[in-house]
Coordinates of C-alpha atoms and ligand atoms in Angstrom, one line a residue:
M1 CA -11.7 -8.6 -5.1
K2 CA -10.7 -5.0 -4.6
I3 CA -8.2 -4.6 -1.8
I4 CA -6.8 -1.2 -1.3
L5 CA -3.6 -0.4 0.7
T6 CA -1.8 2.9 1.1
G7 CA 0.2 4.7 3.8
D8 CA 2.4 7.5 4.9
R9 CA 5.7 7.8 6.7
P10 CA 5.2 9.4 10.0
T11 CA 7.9 12.1 9.9
G12 CA 5.7 15.2 10.4
N13 CA 2.2 16.5 10.7
L14 CA 0.2 16.2 7.5
H15 CA -0.5 19.4 5.6
V16 CA -3.1 20.8 3.2
G17 CA -1.0 19.5 0.3
H18 CA -1.5 15.9 1.6
Y19 CA -5.2 16.7 2.0
V20 CA -5.9 17.7 -1.6
G21 CA -3.3 15.3 -3.0
S22 CA -4.4 12.1 -1.2
L23 CA -6.4 12.3 2.0
R24 CA -9.5 13.8 0.5
Q25 CA -9.6 11.1 -2.2
R26 CA -9.1 8.4 0.5
V27 CA -12.1 9.6 2.4
L28 CA -14.2 9.7 -0.8
L29 CA -13.1 6.2 -1.7
Q30 CA -13.9 5.0 1.8
N31 CA -17.3 6.5 1.7
K32 CA -18.1 5.2 -1.7
G33 CA -17.5 1.8 -0.3
D34 CA -16.6 0.3 -3.7
Y35 CA -13.9 -2.1 -2.3
D36 CA -13.6 -5.3 -0.3
E37 CA -10.9 -4.3 2.1
L38 CA -9.2 -0.9 2.8
Y39 CA -5.9 -0.7 4.7
I40 CA -4.2 2.5 5.7
M41 CA -0.7 2.0 7.1
I42 CA 1.4 4.3 9.3
A43 CA 4.8 3.4 7.9
D44 CA 7.0 3.9 10.9
A45 CA 9.5 1.1 10.1
Q46 CA 10.0 2.7 6.6
A47 CA 10.4 6.1 8.3
L48 CA 13.2 4.7 10.4
T49 CA 15.2 3.7 7.3
D50 CA 16.2 7.3 6.9
N51 CA 15.5 8.5 10.5
F52 CA 17.1 5.6 12.4
D53 CA 19.1 8.2 14.4
N54 CA 15.9 10.1 15.4
P55 CA 13.4 7.5 16.6
K56 CA 11.7 10.0 18.9
K57 CA 10.6 12.0 15.8
V58 CA 9.1 8.8 14.3
R59 CA 7.4 7.8 17.5
E60 CA 5.8 11.1 18.1
N61 CA 4.5 11.4 14.6
V62 CA 2.8 8.0 14.6
L63 CA 0.2 9.5 16.8
N64 CA 0.1 12.8 14.9
V65 CA -0.5 11.0 11.7
A66 CA -3.2 8.9 13.3
L67 CA -4.9 12.1 14.6
D68 CA -4.6 13.6 11.1
Y69 CA -6.3 10.5 9.5
L70 CA -9.2 10.5 12.0
S71 CA -9.7 14.3 11.8
V72 CA -10.1 14.3 8.0
G73 CA -12.7 11.6 8.3
L74 CA -11.1 8.3 7.8
D75 CA -13.4 5.9 9.7
P76 CA -12.0 2.9 11.5
S77 CA -15.2 1.0 11.0
K78 CA -14.5 1.1 7.2
A79 CA -10.7 1.5 7.0
T80 CA -8.2 -0.6 8.9
I81 CA -5.6 1.9 10.2
F82 CA -2.5 0.2 11.6
I83 CA 1.2 0.6 12.5
Q84 CA 3.7 -1.1 10.2
S85 CA 6.3 -2.1 12.9
E86 CA 3.6 -3.9 14.9
V87 CA 3.1 -6.3 12.0
S88 CA 6.3 -8.3 12.2
E89 CA 5.1 -10.6 9.4
L90 CA 6.0 -7.7 7.1
T91 CA 9.7 -7.9 8.1
E92 CA 9.7 -11.6 7.6
L93 CA 8.3 -11.3 4.1
T94 CA 10.9 -8.6 3.3
F95 CA 13.6 -11.1 4.2
Y96 CA 12.4 -13.6 1.6
Y97 CA 11.7 -11.0 -1.0
M98 CA 15.3 -9.6 -0.7
N99 CA 16.6 -12.7 -2.5
L100 CA 14.5 -11.8 -5.5
V101 CA 16.1 -8.4 -6.2
T102 CA 19.7 -7.4 -7.1
V103 CA 21.6 -4.6 -5.5
S104 CA 22.0 -2.9 -8.9
R105 CA 18.2 -3.0 -9.4
L106 CA 17.7 -1.3 -6.1
E107 CA 20.3 1.3 -7.0
R108 CA 18.4 2.1 -10.2
N109 CA 15.1 2.9 -8.4
P110 CA 14.7 6.6 -9.4
T111 CA 12.9 7.7 -6.3
V112 CA 15.5 6.1 -4.0
K113 CA 18.2 7.7 -6.2
D114 CA 16.6 11.1 -5.8
E115 CA 16.4 10.7 -2.0
I116 CA 20.0 9.6 -1.8
R117 CA 21.1 12.7 -3.7
Q118 CA 18.9 15.0 -1.7
K119 CA 20.3 13.6 1.6
N120 CA 23.9 13.5 0.3
M121 CA 24.1 9.9 1.4
D122 CA 26.1 8.8 -1.6
R123 CA 27.8 5.4 -0.9
S124 CA 27.2 5.7 2.8
I125 CA 23.6 4.8 2.3
P126 CA 22.3 2.4 4.9
A127 CA 21.4 -1.0 3.5
G128 CA 18.0 -0.7 5.1
F129 CA 17.2 2.5 3.2
L130 CA 18.3 1.0 -0.2
N131 CA 16.1 -1.9 0.6
Y132 CA 12.9 0.0 1.5
P133 CA 11.2 -0.7 -1.9
V134 CA 11.4 -4.4 -1.0
S135 CA 9.8 -3.7 2.4
Q136 CA 7.2 -1.7 0.6
T137 CA 6.5 -4.8 -1.6
A138 CA 5.9 -6.8 1.6
D139 CA 3.5 -4.1 2.8
I140 CA 1.5 -4.4 -0.4
T141 CA 1.5 -8.1 -1.0
A142 CA 0.9 -9.1 2.7
F143 CA -2.6 -7.8 2.2
K144 CA -3.0 -9.0 -1.4
A145 CA -3.7 -5.4 -2.2
N146 CA -4.3 -4.8 -5.9
I147 CA -5.0 -1.1 -5.7
V148 CA -2.4 1.3 -4.2
P149 CA -3.4 5.0 -4.2
V150 CA -0.1 7.0 -4.1
G151 CA 1.7 10.1 -5.4
D152 CA 3.5 9.8 -8.7
D153 CA 6.9 9.6 -6.9
Q154 CA 5.8 6.2 -5.8
L155 CA 5.4 4.7 -9.3
P156 CA 8.9 3.1 -9.2
M157 CA 8.0 1.3 -6.0
I158 CA 4.9 -0.2 -7.6
E159 CA 6.9 -1.3 -10.6
Q160 CA 9.5 -2.9 -8.4
A161 CA 6.8 -4.6 -6.3
N162 CA 5.3 -6.2 -9.4
E163 CA 8.7 -7.4 -10.5
I164 CA 9.2 -9.1 -7.2
V165 CA 5.7 -10.6 -7.4
N166 CA 6.5 -12.0 -10.9
S167 CA 9.8 -13.5 -9.7
F168 CA 8.2 -15.0 -6.7
N169 CA 5.3 -16.6 -8.6
R170 CA 7.6 -17.9 -11.3
I171 CA 10.1 -19.5 -8.9
Y172 CA 7.8 -20.7 -6.1
G173 CA 4.4 -21.0 -7.8
E174 CA 1.4 -18.6 -8.2
T175 CA 1.1 -17.1 -4.7
L176 CA 1.3 -13.3 -4.7
V177 CA -1.0 -10.7 -6.3
K178 CA 0.1 -7.9 -8.6
C179 CA -1.0 -4.4 -7.9
E180 CA -1.8 -1.2 -9.7
A181 CA -1.1 2.4 -8.6
V182 CA -3.9 4.9 -8.6
L183 CA -2.7 8.4 -9.0
P184 CA -4.4 11.6 -7.9
K185 CA -6.2 13.5 -10.6
E186 CA -4.4 16.0 -12.8
G187 CA -3.8 19.5 -11.8
A188 CA -2.2 21.7 -9.1
A189 CA -3.7 19.5 -6.4
R190 CA -1.2 16.8 -7.4
R191 CA 1.8 18.8 -6.3
L192 CA 0.5 21.8 -4.3
P193 CA 3.4 24.3 -4.0
G194 CA 4.3 25.8 -0.6
I195 CA 3.2 29.3 0.5
D196 CA 6.6 30.5 -0.8
G197 CA 5.7 29.4 -4.3
K198 CA 9.1 27.9 -4.8
A199 CA 8.8 24.2 -4.2
K200 CA 6.3 21.5 -3.3
M201 CA 4.9 21.9 0.2
S202 CA 7.5 20.3 2.5
K203 CA 8.1 20.2 6.2
S204 CA 11.9 20.6 5.8
I205 CA 11.5 23.8 3.8
G206 CA 8.9 25.2 6.2
N207 CA 6.4 26.3 3.6
C208 CA 3.4 24.3 4.7
I209 CA 0.0 25.0 6.1
Y210 CA -0.8 22.1 8.4
L211 CA -4.2 20.4 9.0
S212 CA -3.5 21.1 12.7
D213 CA -2.8 24.8 12.3
D214 CA -5.2 27.1 14.2
E215 CA -7.1 30.0 12.5
E216 CA -4.5 32.6 13.5
T217 CA -1.6 30.5 12.2
V218 CA -3.4 30.0 8.9
R219 CA -4.1 33.7 8.7
K220 CA -0.5 34.6 9.2
K221 CA 0.7 32.1 6.7
V222 CA -1.8 33.2 4.0
M223 CA -0.8 36.9 4.6
S224 CA 2.8 36.0 3.9
M225 CA 2.0 34.1 0.7
Y226 CA 3.9 34.7 -2.5
T227 CA 1.8 36.7 -4.9
D228 CA 3.0 38.9 -7.7
P229 CA 6.0 41.0 -6.8
D230 CA 5.2 43.6 -9.5
H231 CA 1.7 44.1 -8.2
I232 CA 2.6 47.1 -6.0
K233 CA -0.3 49.5 -6.1
I234 CA -3.9 48.1 -6.0
D235 CA -4.6 49.6 -9.4
D236 CA -1.6 47.8 -11.0
P237 CA -2.5 44.9 -13.2
G238 CA -1.7 41.6 -11.3
K239 CA -0.4 38.3 -12.5
I240 CA -2.4 35.1 -11.8
E241 CA 0.2 32.6 -13.1
G242 CA 2.6 31.7 -10.3
N243 CA 0.5 33.7 -7.8
M244 CA 0.1 31.3 -4.9
V245 CA -3.2 32.8 -3.7
F246 CA -4.8 32.0 -7.0
T247 CA -3.1 28.6 -7.2
Y248 CA -4.6 27.7 -3.9
L249 CA -8.0 29.2 -4.8
D250 CA -7.9 27.0 -7.9
V251 CA -7.5 24.0 -5.7
F252 CA -9.7 24.9 -2.6
S253 CA -12.5 27.2 -3.8
T254 CA -15.9 26.5 -5.3
D255 CA -18.1 29.2 -6.8
D256 CA -20.3 28.9 -3.7
L257 CA -17.4 29.7 -1.4
I258 CA -16.3 32.6 -3.7
K259 CA -19.8 34.1 -3.5
K260 CA -19.9 33.6 0.2
Y261 CA -16.6 35.3 1.0
S262 CA -16.1 37.9 -1.8
D263 CA -18.0 40.4 -4.0
F264 CA -17.5 38.1 -7.1
N265 CA -19.7 35.3 -8.5
S266 CA -16.8 33.1 -9.5
L267 CA -13.1 32.6 -9.3
D268 CA -12.8 33.6 -13.0
E269 CA -14.4 36.9 -12.3
M270 CA -12.1 37.5 -9.4
K271 CA -9.1 36.6 -11.6
E272 CA -10.2 39.0 -14.3
K273 CA -10.5 41.9 -11.9
Y274 CA -7.1 41.2 -10.4
S275 CA -5.4 41.0 -13.8
K276 CA -6.9 44.3 -14.9
G277 CA -6.0 46.0 -11.7
G278 CA -8.0 47.3 -8.8
L279 CA -8.0 44.3 -6.6
G280 CA -5.6 44.3 -3.7
D281 CA -3.6 41.3 -2.3
V282 CA -5.0 41.7 1.1
V283 CA -8.5 41.3 -0.2
I284 CA -7.7 38.1 -2.1
K285 CA -5.8 36.7 0.8
K286 CA -8.7 37.3 3.1
V287 CA -10.9 35.3 0.7
L288 CA -8.5 32.4 0.7
C289 CA -8.1 32.6 4.4
N290 CA -11.8 32.3 5.0
I291 CA -12.2 29.4 2.5
L292 CA -9.3 27.5 4.1
N293 CA -10.7 28.0 7.5
E294 CA -14.1 26.8 6.4
I295 CA -12.5 23.6 5.1
L296 CA -10.2 23.2 8.1
D297 CA -12.8 24.0 10.8
P298 CA -14.6 20.6 10.9
I299 CA -11.1 18.9 10.7
R300 CA -10.0 20.9 13.7
E301 CA -13.1 20.0 15.6
K302 CA -12.6 16.3 15.1
R303 CA -8.9 16.6 16.0
K304 CA -9.8 18.3 19.2
Y305 CA -12.2 15.5 20.1
Y306 CA -9.6 12.8 19.5
E307 CA -6.8 14.8 21.2
E308 CA -9.0 14.8 24.3
H309 CA -9.7 11.1 23.8
I310 CA -6.2 9.8 23.0
E311 CA -7.1 6.4 24.6
E312 CA -9.7 6.0 21.8
V313 CA -7.0 6.7 19.2
I314 CA -4.7 4.1 20.7
E315 CA -7.6 1.6 20.8
I316 CA -8.3 2.2 17.1
L317 CA -4.6 1.6 16.2
K318 CA -4.5 -1.5 18.4
N319 CA -7.6 -3.0 16.8
G320 CA -6.5 -2.1 13.3
T321 CA -3.1 -3.6 13.9
L322 CA -4.5 -6.8 15.2
K323 CA -6.7 -7.2 12.1
A324 CA -3.8 -6.3 9.8
R325 CA -1.6 -8.8 11.5
K326 CA -4.1 -11.6 11.1
K327 CA -4.3 -11.0 7.4
A328 CA -0.5 -10.7 7.0
N329 CA 0.0 -13.9 8.9
E330 CA -2.2 -15.8 6.5
T331 CA -0.1 -14.5 3.5
L332 CA 3.2 -15.3 5.3
K333 CA 2.0 -18.9 5.8
E334 CA 1.2 -19.2 2.1
V335 CA 4.6 -17.7 1.2
K336 CA 6.5 -20.2 3.4
K337 CA 4.4 -23.0 2.1
A338 CA 5.2 -22.0 -1.5
I339 CA 8.9 -21.9 -0.7
G340 CA 8.7 -25.1 1.2
I341 CA 9.9 -23.9 4.6
N342 CA 6.6 -24.8 6.4
Y343 CA 8.3 -27.7 8.3
F344 CA 5.8 -28.2 11.1
E345 CA 2.6 -28.0 9.2
Ligands
LIG1 N1 6.6 5.2 0.6 C1 5.3 5.8 1.0 C2 5.5 7.3 1.2 O1 6.6 7.7 1.4 C3 4.7 5.2 2.2 C4 4.5 3.7 2.1 C5 5.1 2.7 2.8 C6 3.5 3.1 1.3 N2 4.5 1.5 2.4 C7 3.6 1.7 1.5 C8 2.6 3.6 0.3 C9 2.8 0.8 0.8 C10 1.8 2.7 -0.3 C11 1.9 1.3 -0.1 O2 4.6 8.0 1.1

């Protein structure tokens, strides 16, 4: 059996970094059909663990993320798209799994540690936030998922999930399934920097190009992209390394697209000219702009359709959630039986 589960916290619109880092692969995976079940979860309950004081933000973004999923081509007839908080079995599983992990183990999780540092939470960390790797274990095991496509920051979660699975099976008998992370392919696509070239694309820094940005917004953002500060006159030699326009072209362009939108036959040719001098920033930015818009156009079109048919989106989420709940309920029953708290069966 090949059961795939992955998800996102709904804390903002998804951007082109998400697209090349994970969404594109999910759609490919979906269309290849080499799996038995495919679940995509909108992790609103997890988003609340560090946004409990801003539920409005989480609520609004549930629909935004659903729109992003559908507009990139995730297909509800192949993938079960659902809302985490609507599957209460996940919370119940979390409660039993919490007994199988120590506070000090939770505090050692490097991703959680990083997040605590970034948010200056220190010792005032909410118990729910510290516990989210356990809740993520419930997300994965409830569906008996054995394949979890995630970014590399999620590896500690997978490791902790498997530890909990091992403990559970050892103490209560073989019940839960171990899982394996699938990471995106090597290269810049894995951590697409923001348009400022400073950090990974991130909503809080404000350096993102969103899947929902219109043409004019994309144009403005590309025109403001960090290139080579020493490339002042067109004839000056320009640097490729660290130049965001080329970093993005590396990720988004193909030779066909380069031929279509520039006077060059390949990206390498274009880079060569830029390095030697004689190719202006505005020209290369226009090429990138056209390529991004060509990729984003069909996504925008689908989004527009679904924005005008929100009731369809709600229906998709409802149906997906029902299906997810059924499966999670079966697992919860097995878990309670294994522990011996299935009194009325
Ligand atoms: N922690 C993941 C993220 O921040 C989201 C997530 C929640 C998830 N539950 C999951 C991912 C289960 C994979 C499997 O992106």
